[in-house]
Tab-separated table of C-alpha atoms in Angstrom:
chain	number	residue	atom	x	y	z
R	103	MET	CA	81.618	-37.989	28.232
R	104	ALA	CA	80.144	-37.773	24.931
R	105	SER	CA	82.734	-34.815	22.888
R	106	GLN	CA	79.926	-34.538	20.585
R	107	LYS	CA	78.535	-30.680	20.465
R	108	ILE	CA	75.494	-30.506	22.107
R	109	TYR	CA	73.155	-26.807	19.812
R	110	ALA	CA	70.110	-25.984	22.631
R	111	CYS	CA	68.026	-24.118	21.089
R	112	ILE	CA	66.456	-21.980	24.494
R	113	ASP	CA	63.050	-19.547	23.754
R	114	TYR	CA	60.512	-19.940	25.604
R	115	GLU	CA	59.212	-16.757	25.087
R	116	ASP	CA	58.336	-15.511	29.063
R	117	PRO	CA	60.998	-13.191	30.782
R	118	TYR	CA	60.136	-15.321	33.701
R	119	VAL	CA	61.722	-18.548	32.252
R	120	GLN	CA	63.645	-17.475	29.909
R	121	PRO	CA	66.896	-15.911	31.940
R	122	LEU	CA	66.094	-19.345	34.378
R	123	LEU	CA	66.464	-21.426	31.726
R	124	LEU	CA	69.121	-20.373	30.421
R	125	ASN	CA	71.427	-20.436	33.334
R	126	ALA	CA	70.316	-24.364	34.186
R	127	VAL	CA	70.952	-25.049	30.833
R	128	LYS	CA	74.461	-23.406	30.597
R	129	ALA	CA	75.613	-24.164	34.412
R	130	ARG	CA	74.649	-28.264	33.781
R	131	LEU	CA	76.175	-28.757	30.780
R	132	PRO	CA	79.366	-28.641	29.792
R	133	LYS	CA	80.767	-24.992	27.681
R	134	GLU	CA	82.730	-26.634	25.213
R	135	LEU	CA	80.276	-28.739	24.192
R	136	LEU	CA	77.357	-25.909	24.520
R	137	VAL	CA	76.434	-24.203	21.199
R	138	LEU	CA	73.539	-21.897	21.295
R	139	VAL	CA	71.018	-21.418	18.219
R	140	LYS	CA	67.724	-19.297	18.014
R	141	ASP	CA	66.937	-22.733	15.312
R	142	ALA	CA	67.533	-25.741	13.550
R	143	SER	CA	68.630	-23.999	10.588
R	144	GLU	CA	72.353	-23.374	11.825
R	145	LEU	CA	72.898	-27.045	12.863
R	146	PRO	CA	75.714	-28.093	10.972
R	147	SER	CA	74.006	-31.507	9.279
R	148	ALA	CA	70.858	-33.958	10.292
R	149	ASP	CA	72.338	-35.856	12.556
R	150	SER	CA	73.480	-33.025	14.924
R	151	LYS	CA	72.778	-33.279	18.460
R	152	PHE	CA	69.518	-30.538	19.412
R	153	LEU	CA	67.850	-29.013	22.426
R	154	GLN	CA	64.887	-27.257	21.836
R	155	TRP	CA	63.096	-26.178	24.163
R	156	ARG	CA	59.883	-23.837	23.787
R	157	GLN	CA	56.816	-23.258	23.637
R	158	TYR	CA	54.705	-25.343	22.035
R	159	GLU	CA	53.360	-23.938	19.063
R	160	SER	CA	56.790	-23.230	17.905
R	161	LEU	CA	58.839	-26.321	18.209
R	162	ASP	CA	60.214	-28.528	15.598
R	163	PHE	CA	57.460	-30.972	15.106
R	164	ASP	CA	58.761	-32.635	11.907
R	165	ARG	CA	62.346	-32.738	13.375
R	166	LEU	CA	61.240	-33.946	16.102
R	167	MET	CA	59.672	-37.125	14.384
R	168	SER	CA	62.147	-37.854	12.766
R	169	GLY	CA	65.939	-37.515	14.978
R	170	SER	CA	64.956	-40.065	17.402
R	171	ILE	CA	68.347	-39.876	18.294
R	172	SER	CA	69.681	-36.629	17.783
R	173	CYS	CA	66.971	-33.860	18.457
R	174	LEU	CA	65.591	-33.780	22.032
R	175	SER	CA	62.587	-31.894	22.606
R	176	ASN	CA	60.643	-30.361	25.444
R	177	SER	CA	57.204	-31.621	24.940
R	178	TYR	CA	55.649	-34.675	23.932
R	179	VAL	CA	52.890	-33.923	21.143
R	180	ILE	CA	50.239	-35.854	22.242
R	181	ARG	CA	48.888	-35.943	25.410
R	182	LYS	CA	44.940	-34.154	25.623
R	183	ALA	CA	44.358	-37.769	28.074
R	184	LEU	CA	45.584	-35.981	31.179
R	185	ILE	CA	45.781	-32.069	29.830
R	186	ARG	CA	42.294	-31.844	29.072
R	187	LYS	CA	39.501	-31.931	31.998
R	188	HIS	CA	37.068	-33.976	30.127
R	189	TYR	CA	39.096	-35.912	28.866
R	190	LEU	CA	41.188	-36.240	31.957
R	191	SER	CA	37.851	-37.557	33.484
R	192	THR	CA	37.619	-40.156	31.260
R	193	THR	CA	40.378	-41.370	31.818
R	194	VAL	CA	40.628	-41.728	34.846
R	195	SER	CA	37.386	-43.905	33.631
R	196	HIS	CA	39.178	-46.184	32.014
R	197	TRP	CA	41.314	-47.462	34.189
R	198	LEU	CA	39.318	-48.083	37.260
R	199	THR	CA	37.029	-49.788	35.220
R	200	LYS	CA	40.268	-52.217	34.664
R	201	ASN	CA	41.735	-51.348	38.018
R	202	PRO	CA	38.937	-50.336	40.863
R	203	GLU	CA	41.845	-51.284	43.427
R	204	SER	CA	44.058	-47.883	42.539
R	205	ALA	CA	44.549	-44.917	43.705
R	206	LEU	CA	42.869	-42.688	41.488
R	207	LYS	CA	40.189	-44.227	43.245
R	208	HIS	CA	41.031	-41.985	46.643
R	209	HIS	CA	42.536	-39.141	45.285
R	210	VAL	CA	39.938	-38.571	42.012
R	211	LYS	CA	36.476	-37.308	42.152
R	212	PRO	CA	34.672	-38.954	39.534
R	213	GLY	CA	32.983	-36.612	36.908
R	214	VAL	CA	30.173	-36.249	35.268
R	215	GLU	CA	30.520	-35.379	31.435
R	216	ILE	CA	29.003	-32.535	29.885
R	217	GLU	CA	28.410	-32.034	25.786
R	218	VAL	CA	26.392	-29.043	25.587
R	219	ASP	CA	25.414	-26.107	22.537
R	220	PHE	CA	22.512	-24.277	23.734
R	221	SER	CA	20.971	-24.312	27.112
R	222	GLU	CA	18.531	-25.073	25.656
R	223	PHE	CA	19.487	-28.623	25.268
R	224	LEU	CA	21.383	-28.925	28.469
R	225	ASP	CA	18.088	-31.813	29.306
R	226	ASP	CA	19.141	-33.898	26.800
R	227	ALA	CA	22.523	-34.150	27.268
R	228	LEU	CA	21.499	-34.284	31.205
R	229	ILE	CA	19.459	-37.513	30.821
R	230	GLU	CA	22.492	-40.424	31.104
R	231	ALA	CA	23.350	-38.005	34.218
R	232	PHE	CA	22.660	-40.324	36.902
R	233	GLU	CA	24.361	-39.721	39.132
R	234	LEU	CA	23.302	-36.067	39.261
R	235	HIS	CA	19.962	-36.860	39.160
R	236	GLU	CA	20.469	-38.594	42.182
R	237	SER	CA	22.542	-35.680	44.416
R	238	TRP	CA	19.717	-33.065	43.108
R	239	GLN	CA	16.865	-35.762	44.240
R	240	ARG	CA	18.369	-36.244	47.944
R	241	ASN	CA	19.208	-31.933	47.687
R	242	GLU	CA	14.964	-31.361	47.852
R	243	SER	CA	14.866	-33.093	51.323
R	244	LYS	CA	18.312	-31.779	53.057
R	245	ASP	CA	18.650	-28.379	54.123
R	246	VAL	CA	20.189	-25.859	52.617
R	247	ALA	CA	23.336	-25.970	54.921
R	248	ASP	CA	23.467	-30.482	53.935
R	249	LYS	CA	22.980	-30.015	50.465
R	250	GLU	CA	25.635	-31.352	47.302
R	251	TRP	CA	27.254	-29.175	45.819
R	252	TRP	CA	29.285	-29.978	42.383
R	253	ILE	CA	31.409	-28.003	39.823
R	254	LEU	CA	31.402	-27.444	37.054
R	255	LYS	CA	34.222	-27.050	34.846
R	256	PRO	CA	35.268	-26.606	31.261
R	257	GLY	CA	37.332	-29.229	29.613
R	258	MET	CA	39.524	-26.653	28.151
R	259	SER	CA	40.151	-24.137	29.093
R	260	ASP	CA	41.989	-21.961	31.963
R	261	ARG	CA	42.571	-19.907	33.783
R	262	GLY	CA	40.155	-20.731	35.356
R	263	GLN	CA	37.092	-19.417	33.093
R	264	GLY	CA	33.746	-20.838	33.605
R	265	ILE	CA	34.132	-21.589	36.724
R	266	ARG	CA	30.244	-22.675	38.537
R	267	LEU	CA	29.097	-23.932	41.865
R	268	PHE	CA	25.479	-25.275	41.517
R	269	SER	CA	23.518	-27.868	43.685
R	270	SER	CA	20.366	-27.970	41.654
R	271	GLU	CA	19.726	-28.886	38.202
R	272	GLU	CA	18.035	-25.391	38.071
R	273	GLU	CA	20.986	-23.215	39.526
R	274	LEU	CA	23.079	-25.612	36.905
R	275	THR	CA	20.116	-24.303	33.299
R	276	GLU	CA	20.736	-20.797	34.996
R	277	ILE	CA	24.038	-20.835	34.519
R	278	PHE	CA	23.871	-22.150	31.049
R	279	GLU	CA	21.609	-19.337	29.854
R	280	GLU	CA	23.987	-16.937	31.276
R	281	TRP	CA	26.707	-18.223	28.111
R	282	ASP	CA	24.352	-18.427	25.542
R	283	PRO	CA	24.430	-16.358	22.756
R	284	PRO	CA	23.496	-13.515	21.842
R	285	SER	CA	19.595	-13.787	20.180
R	286	ASP	CA	19.295	-12.934	16.410
R	287	ASP	CA	18.809	-9.601	16.568
R	288	GLU	CA	21.720	-9.080	18.636
R	289	GLU	CA	23.919	-10.858	15.548
R	290	ASP	CA	21.745	-8.249	13.162
R	291	GLU	CA	22.715	-5.815	14.535
R	292	ASP	CA	26.831	-6.140	15.316
R	293	GLU	CA	26.927	-8.095	12.200
R	294	ALA	CA	29.063	-6.406	10.278
R	295	ALA	CA	30.934	-5.673	13.060
R	296	HIS	CA	31.876	-9.028	12.884
R	297	SER	CA	35.434	-10.578	12.215
R	298	GLY	CA	32.790	-13.781	9.960
R	299	ASP	CA	35.173	-16.540	11.360
R	300	GLU	CA	32.654	-18.574	12.993
R	301	ASP	CA	34.876	-19.938	16.184
R	302	ALA	CA	34.994	-16.148	17.588
R	303	ALA	CA	33.162	-14.672	20.132
R	304	PRO	CA	30.593	-12.990	19.224
R	305	ALA	CA	31.099	-8.983	18.975
R	306	SER	CA	28.977	-8.425	21.755
R	307	LYS	CA	31.718	-10.667	23.926
R	308	PRO	CA	34.480	-11.404	23.192
R	309	ALA	CA	36.748	-13.853	24.366
R	310	ASP	CA	39.341	-11.467	26.425
R	311	GLU	CA	36.310	-9.619	27.914
R	312	ASP	CA	36.841	-8.683	31.864
R	313	ASP	CA	33.903	-9.907	32.739
R	314	ASP	CA	31.592	-12.036	35.788
R	315	GLU	CA	31.344	-14.601	32.339
R	316	LYS	CA	35.111	-14.728	31.233
R	317	GLY	CA	32.919	-13.613	27.812
R	318	ILE	CA	32.156	-17.871	28.274
R	319	ILE	CA	29.600	-19.248	25.736
R	320	THR	CA	28.558	-22.722	26.118
R	321	SER	CA	28.845	-23.764	21.828
R	322	GLN	CA	33.268	-22.164	21.762
R	323	LEU	CA	33.187	-24.801	24.522
R	324	ARG	CA	30.551	-27.606	24.201
R	325	HIS	CA	32.216	-30.205	26.600
R	326	PHE	CA	31.996	-30.204	30.765
R	327	VAL	CA	33.394	-32.090	33.193
R	328	ALA	CA	30.667	-31.573	36.783
R	329	GLN	CA	32.169	-33.117	39.847
R	330	PRO	CA	31.120	-33.330	43.514
R	331	TYR	CA	32.777	-30.337	45.249
R	332	ILE	CA	35.081	-30.700	48.407
R	333	ASP	CA	33.520	-28.993	51.141
R	334	PRO	CA	34.788	-27.723	53.695
R	335	PRO	CA	38.730	-27.829	52.230
R	336	LEU	CA	41.465	-28.230	54.635
R	337	LEU	CA	42.803	-24.617	56.240
R	338	MET	CA	45.022	-23.250	57.878
R	339	PRO	CA	44.465	-22.090	61.692
R	340	GLN	CA	45.601	-19.106	63.558
R	341	PRO	CA	48.386	-16.975	63.258
R	342	HIS	CA	49.566	-17.976	59.183
R	343	PRO	CA	49.079	-15.176	57.371
R	344	SER	CA	46.428	-17.484	54.827
R	345	ALA	CA	44.017	-18.384	57.105
R	346	GLY	CA	41.087	-19.583	56.732
R	347	ARG	CA	41.370	-19.191	53.016
R	348	LYS	CA	40.843	-22.209	50.853
R	349	PHE	CA	44.134	-23.029	49.078
R	350	HIS	CA	45.534	-26.080	46.399
R	351	ILE	CA	49.248	-27.654	45.717
R	352	ARG	CA	50.471	-26.605	42.893
R	353	THR	CA	53.014	-29.926	41.670
R	354	TYR	CA	55.410	-29.599	39.046
R	355	VAL	CA	56.378	-32.835	37.135
R	356	LEU	CA	59.122	-34.194	35.026
R	357	ALA	CA	57.833	-37.097	32.635
R	358	ALA	CA	60.384	-37.860	30.516
R	359	GLY	CA	61.040	-40.697	27.863
R	360	ALA	CA	58.613	-43.503	27.789
R	361	LEU	CA	58.250	-43.598	30.107
R	362	LYS	CA	60.036	-41.570	33.604
R	363	VAL	CA	57.426	-39.796	36.507
R	364	TYR	CA	59.201	-37.844	39.081
R	365	VAL	CA	57.183	-35.440	41.185
R	366	TYR	CA	59.641	-32.288	42.206
R	367	LYS	CA	59.252	-32.132	45.886
R	368	PRO	CA	59.553	-28.484	46.752
R	369	MET	CA	55.850	-27.326	45.377
R	370	LEU	CA	53.355	-24.503	45.646
R	371	ALA	CA	50.361	-23.358	48.043
R	372	LEU	CA	48.512	-21.109	46.570
R	373	PHE	CA	45.518	-19.490	48.136
R	374	ALA	CA	42.429	-17.968	47.742
R	375	ALA	CA	41.935	-14.286	47.556
R	376	GLN	CA	38.814	-14.523	50.282
R	377	PRO	CA	37.709	-16.302	53.714
R	378	TYR	CA	36.927	-19.066	52.661
R	379	ALA	CA	32.656	-19.989	53.604
R	380	ALA	CA	30.669	-23.016	52.231
R	381	PRO	CA	28.348	-22.950	50.148
R	382	SER	CA	25.244	-22.769	51.354
R	383	SER	CA	26.695	-19.832	53.274
R	384	THR	CA	24.744	-17.893	49.352
R	385	ALA	CA	21.534	-19.880	49.410
R	386	GLY	CA	19.919	-18.172	46.581
R	387	ALA	CA	23.040	-17.174	44.932
R	388	GLN	CA	25.981	-17.914	42.687
R	389	PRO	CA	28.665	-18.003	45.391
R	390	ASP	CA	31.957	-15.605	46.031
R	391	LEU	CA	34.156	-17.248	43.655
R	392	SER	CA	37.206	-15.438	45.168
R	393	ALA	CA	36.892	-17.766	48.453
R	394	HIS	CA	35.825	-21.197	46.175
R	395	LEU	CA	39.070	-20.287	43.570
R	396	THR	CA	42.436	-20.572	44.102
R	397	ASN	CA	43.572	-19.624	41.013
R	398	THR	CA	46.250	-16.507	41.188
R	399	CYS	CA	45.204	-15.868	37.640
R	400	LEU	CA	41.860	-13.884	39.158
R	401	GLN	CA	43.426	-11.850	41.179
R	402	THR	CA	45.069	-8.155	41.351
R	403	GLY	CA	48.201	-6.814	42.627
R	404	GLU	CA	50.780	-8.063	43.751
R	405	ARG	CA	48.733	-11.037	45.332
R	406	GLU	CA	50.274	-11.141	48.834
R	407	GLY	CA	49.224	-13.756	51.295
R	408	SER	CA	48.119	-16.449	48.349
R	409	VAL	CA	51.250	-17.876	47.540
R	410	HIS	CA	53.157	-19.624	49.919
R	411	ALA	CA	55.941	-22.893	49.452
R	412	PHE	CA	54.307	-25.907	50.521
R	413	TRP	CA	57.062	-26.688	53.098
R	414	SER	CA	56.985	-23.731	55.143
R	415	LEU	CA	53.245	-24.232	56.176
R	416	PRO	CA	52.959	-25.539	59.380
R	417	ALA	CA	53.493	-29.022	60.323
R	418	SER	CA	51.191	-28.937	62.846
R	419	LEU	CA	47.613	-27.993	62.213
R	420	GLY	CA	46.554	-28.164	65.984
R	421	THR	CA	43.660	-30.612	65.207
R	422	SER	CA	42.674	-34.142	67.107
R	423	SER	CA	43.193	-36.004	63.834
R	424	SER	CA	46.515	-37.200	62.859
R	425	SER	CA	45.697	-37.199	59.090
R	426	THR	CA	45.615	-33.351	59.749
R	427	GLY	CA	48.334	-32.919	61.237
R	428	GLY	CA	47.248	-34.779	64.455
R	429	GLY	CA	49.904	-36.046	67.115
R	430	GLU	CA	53.478	-36.657	66.346
R	431	ALA	CA	52.812	-36.947	62.242
R	432	ASP	CA	52.628	-34.542	59.265
R	433	TRP	CA	50.662	-33.641	57.234
R	434	ARG	CA	52.380	-32.502	55.178
R	435	GLU	CA	54.483	-36.142	54.366
R	436	SER	CA	51.594	-37.857	54.104
R	437	VAL	CA	50.284	-35.848	51.508
R	438	PHE	CA	53.399	-35.378	49.620
R	439	GLU	CA	52.977	-39.720	49.573
R	440	GLN	CA	49.627	-38.940	48.320
R	441	ILE	CA	50.762	-37.070	46.038
R	442	CYS	CA	53.170	-39.012	44.123
R	443	SER	CA	50.609	-41.874	44.307
R	444	ALA	CA	47.846	-40.331	41.892
R	445	THR	CA	50.420	-38.657	39.768
R	446	GLY	CA	52.498	-41.655	38.696
R	447	GLU	CA	49.004	-43.785	38.698
R	448	ALA	CA	47.540	-41.156	36.866
R	449	PHE	CA	50.430	-40.682	33.433
R	450	GLU	CA	50.712	-44.571	33.954
R	451	ALA	CA	46.609	-44.889	33.748
R	452	ALA	CA	46.840	-42.309	30.635
R	453	ALA	CA	49.553	-44.363	28.876
R	454	ARG	CA	48.666	-47.473	29.029
R	455	SER	CA	44.387	-47.245	28.856
R	456	MET	CA	44.788	-44.066	26.643
R	457	SER	CA	47.163	-44.516	24.478
R	458	VAL	CA	45.730	-42.278	21.646
R	459	HIS	CA	45.254	-39.763	23.453
R	460	PHE	CA	48.601	-39.936	25.555
R	461	GLN	CA	52.011	-40.691	23.316
R	462	PRO	CA	55.016	-40.199	25.418
R	463	LEU	CA	57.869	-39.825	22.897
R	464	PRO	CA	61.774	-41.446	24.052
R	465	ASN	CA	62.975	-38.355	22.544
R	466	ALA	CA	61.113	-36.113	24.439
R	467	PHE	CA	60.199	-34.605	27.272
R	468	GLU	CA	57.497	-32.755	29.326
R	469	LEU	CA	56.854	-30.380	32.667
R	470	PHE	CA	53.309	-30.625	34.018
R	471	GLY	CA	51.463	-28.786	36.424
R	472	LEU	CA	49.027	-30.016	39.397
R	473	ASP	CA	47.099	-29.888	40.996
R	474	PHE	CA	45.613	-31.055	43.577
R	475	MET	CA	43.416	-30.172	47.207
R	476	VAL	CA	43.077	-31.068	50.515
R	477	ASP	CA	40.162	-31.416	52.634
R	478	ALA	CA	39.785	-31.794	56.046
R	479	ALA	CA	40.148	-35.140	56.235
R	480	GLY	CA	43.841	-35.001	54.996
R	481	THR	CA	43.198	-36.602	51.517
R	482	ALA	CA	44.903	-34.545	48.271
R	483	TRP	CA	42.512	-35.140	45.324
R	484	LEU	CA	43.495	-34.657	41.643
R	485	MET	CA	42.401	-31.673	40.654
R	486	GLU	CA	43.780	-30.693	36.505
R	487	VAL	CA	46.954	-31.531	35.527
R	488	ASN	CA	48.107	-28.405	33.481
R	489	ALA	CA	50.757	-28.155	29.914
R	490	PHE	CA	53.071	-24.883	30.665
R	491	PRO	CA	53.046	-24.643	33.402
R	492	ASP	CA	52.368	-20.455	34.740
R	493	PHE	CA	55.425	-20.421	36.431
R	494	ALA	CA	55.284	-17.158	37.066
R	495	GLN	CA	53.300	-17.399	39.476
R	496	THR	CA	55.740	-18.399	42.261
R	497	GLY	CA	56.992	-14.965	42.300
R	498	GLY	CA	60.154	-13.756	43.048
R	499	GLU	CA	60.746	-14.366	46.243
R	500	LEU	CA	60.173	-18.578	45.474
R	501	GLN	CA	62.022	-18.390	42.089
R	502	ASP	CA	64.687	-20.172	43.707
R	503	LEU	CA	62.397	-22.805	43.479
R	504	VAL	CA	62.010	-23.384	39.543
R	505	LYS	CA	65.322	-22.503	39.202
R	506	GLY	CA	66.393	-25.742	40.996
R	507	LEU	CA	63.495	-26.937	38.810
R	508	MET	CA	65.089	-26.860	35.812
R	509	GLU	CA	67.994	-27.106	36.774
R	510	ASP	CA	66.822	-30.821	37.969
R	511	VAL	CA	65.550	-31.307	34.834
R	512	VAL	CA	68.543	-30.533	32.475
R	513	ASP	CA	70.382	-33.845	35.515
R	514	VAL	CA	67.768	-35.951	34.846
R	515	ALA	CA	66.121	-35.443	31.684
R	516	ILE	CA	68.993	-34.140	28.912
R	517	LYS	CA	72.262	-35.363	29.994
R	518	PRO	CA	71.370	-38.848	29.414
R	519	PHE	CA	69.273	-38.554	26.335
R	520	PHE	CA	73.176	-36.798	24.862
R	521	GLY	CA	75.514	-39.039	27.078
R	522	VAL	CA	76.282	-36.149	29.336
R	523	GLU	CA	78.377	-37.676	32.713
R	524	GLY	CA	76.711	-36.571	35.612
R	525	GLY	CA	72.879	-37.178	34.122
R	526	VAL	CA	71.068	-39.355	36.989
R	527	GLU	CA	67.356	-40.837	37.596
R	528	GLU	CA	66.793	-38.669	40.519
R	529	GLY	CA	67.636	-35.037	42.026
R	530	GLY	CA	68.690	-34.658	44.578
R	531	GLU	CA	67.173	-35.045	49.140
R	532	ASN	CA	64.950	-32.011	47.784
R	533	GLY	CA	64.748	-32.688	43.710
R	534	LEU	CA	62.848	-35.366	41.774
R	535	VAL	CA	61.318	-38.077	43.412
R	536	LYS	CA	60.639	-40.925	40.929
R	537	VAL	CA	57.392	-42.530	40.860
R	538	ARG	CA	56.693	-44.553	37.390
R	539	ASP	CA	59.131	-46.214	35.931
R	540	ILE	CA	57.767	-48.311	32.534
R	541	ASP	CA	58.713	-48.902	29.225
R	542	LEU	CA	56.154	-48.584	26.806
R	543	GLY	CA	57.804	-49.828	23.997
R	544	LYS	CA	59.065	-47.655	22.734
R	545	ARG	CA	62.352	-46.595	20.503
């Protein structure tokens, strides 16, 4: 067993996560080796074993980069090939060009990237958006109920900000027009109240304003991705408490070193606030997003019925399709296998085809939150990859899920790095499942 002290700075700045991290570290690392510190200034020497588990902005990256065998951190420095929606779209596109039979072909909707500052320049931005133009042309001859819908996502936003649905060029244009900044006259009126920072939102629409537009201004986001909308989605039948409501699966993924990737088998099912209705049911108006967006941060109150343990969902959905639970098949097992396949492939794609924008380090690990949507045919589609996911959405009743995750991370990513006995390559039967193990040649 390692005899050198392990100095650990555990400061996650989150009242939900912090005690879980502390308890996991204390429970899994030997008491005689663990020394809790507030920052690196308390280390006795430059080569002391040091674990920092903090928010990204608070990490000591200088020490991380200079201490490849002594310092372990809970985040990579560069990983936007995965966590930025437009970068993820490019990552998948590049990987499929070289690997056309990759699993990502069947688990990521192809994206159309749009870069635009103001709505008046949208026409220019869409010149090469052939997929959109072809879809709009097909829609002209279709009934409302049969139209193809697209979902628009800002490349660098989170918490559901700026997501919209559209089925025509006119609808897309109206969306961007809503986000245009105030006119010159309005800016003059607000000039005295403006901070002067060109990256700040105009005073007339603060960035945190809680209105329908969520304070969106196109010129601040600039990068967008449009993807075919998944319709119809898989819905739970009666008598499930969230029957008829759209949901997505939140999957926690551990990337360790350079590079092993694990999927945490206990997952969450996050449900929309309102019963699902096809976008075409509100023809002529923007669909009610509360029925389409499953982000729990957009909901109020106690989120009753919005968060469930994935494996608590019914194994059989009473359908005739084997992919969604008909006969003896368990649709959940099929979906989990798809998630494992797509996750491993996505991380390898980022590491090999977008190495400038995803740089795994041998002395770092990171937890990501991947969101998957399951369609009515039982196919799991990767929607996005989140860094520093919101563990608090798990809630109090399912807190043990996060507790188990943190303990497994200590066993799988932290103990082996510091040479502590009891470290394992994989968690228990219901814990972390290894889905990729590749050597990127980084030491």
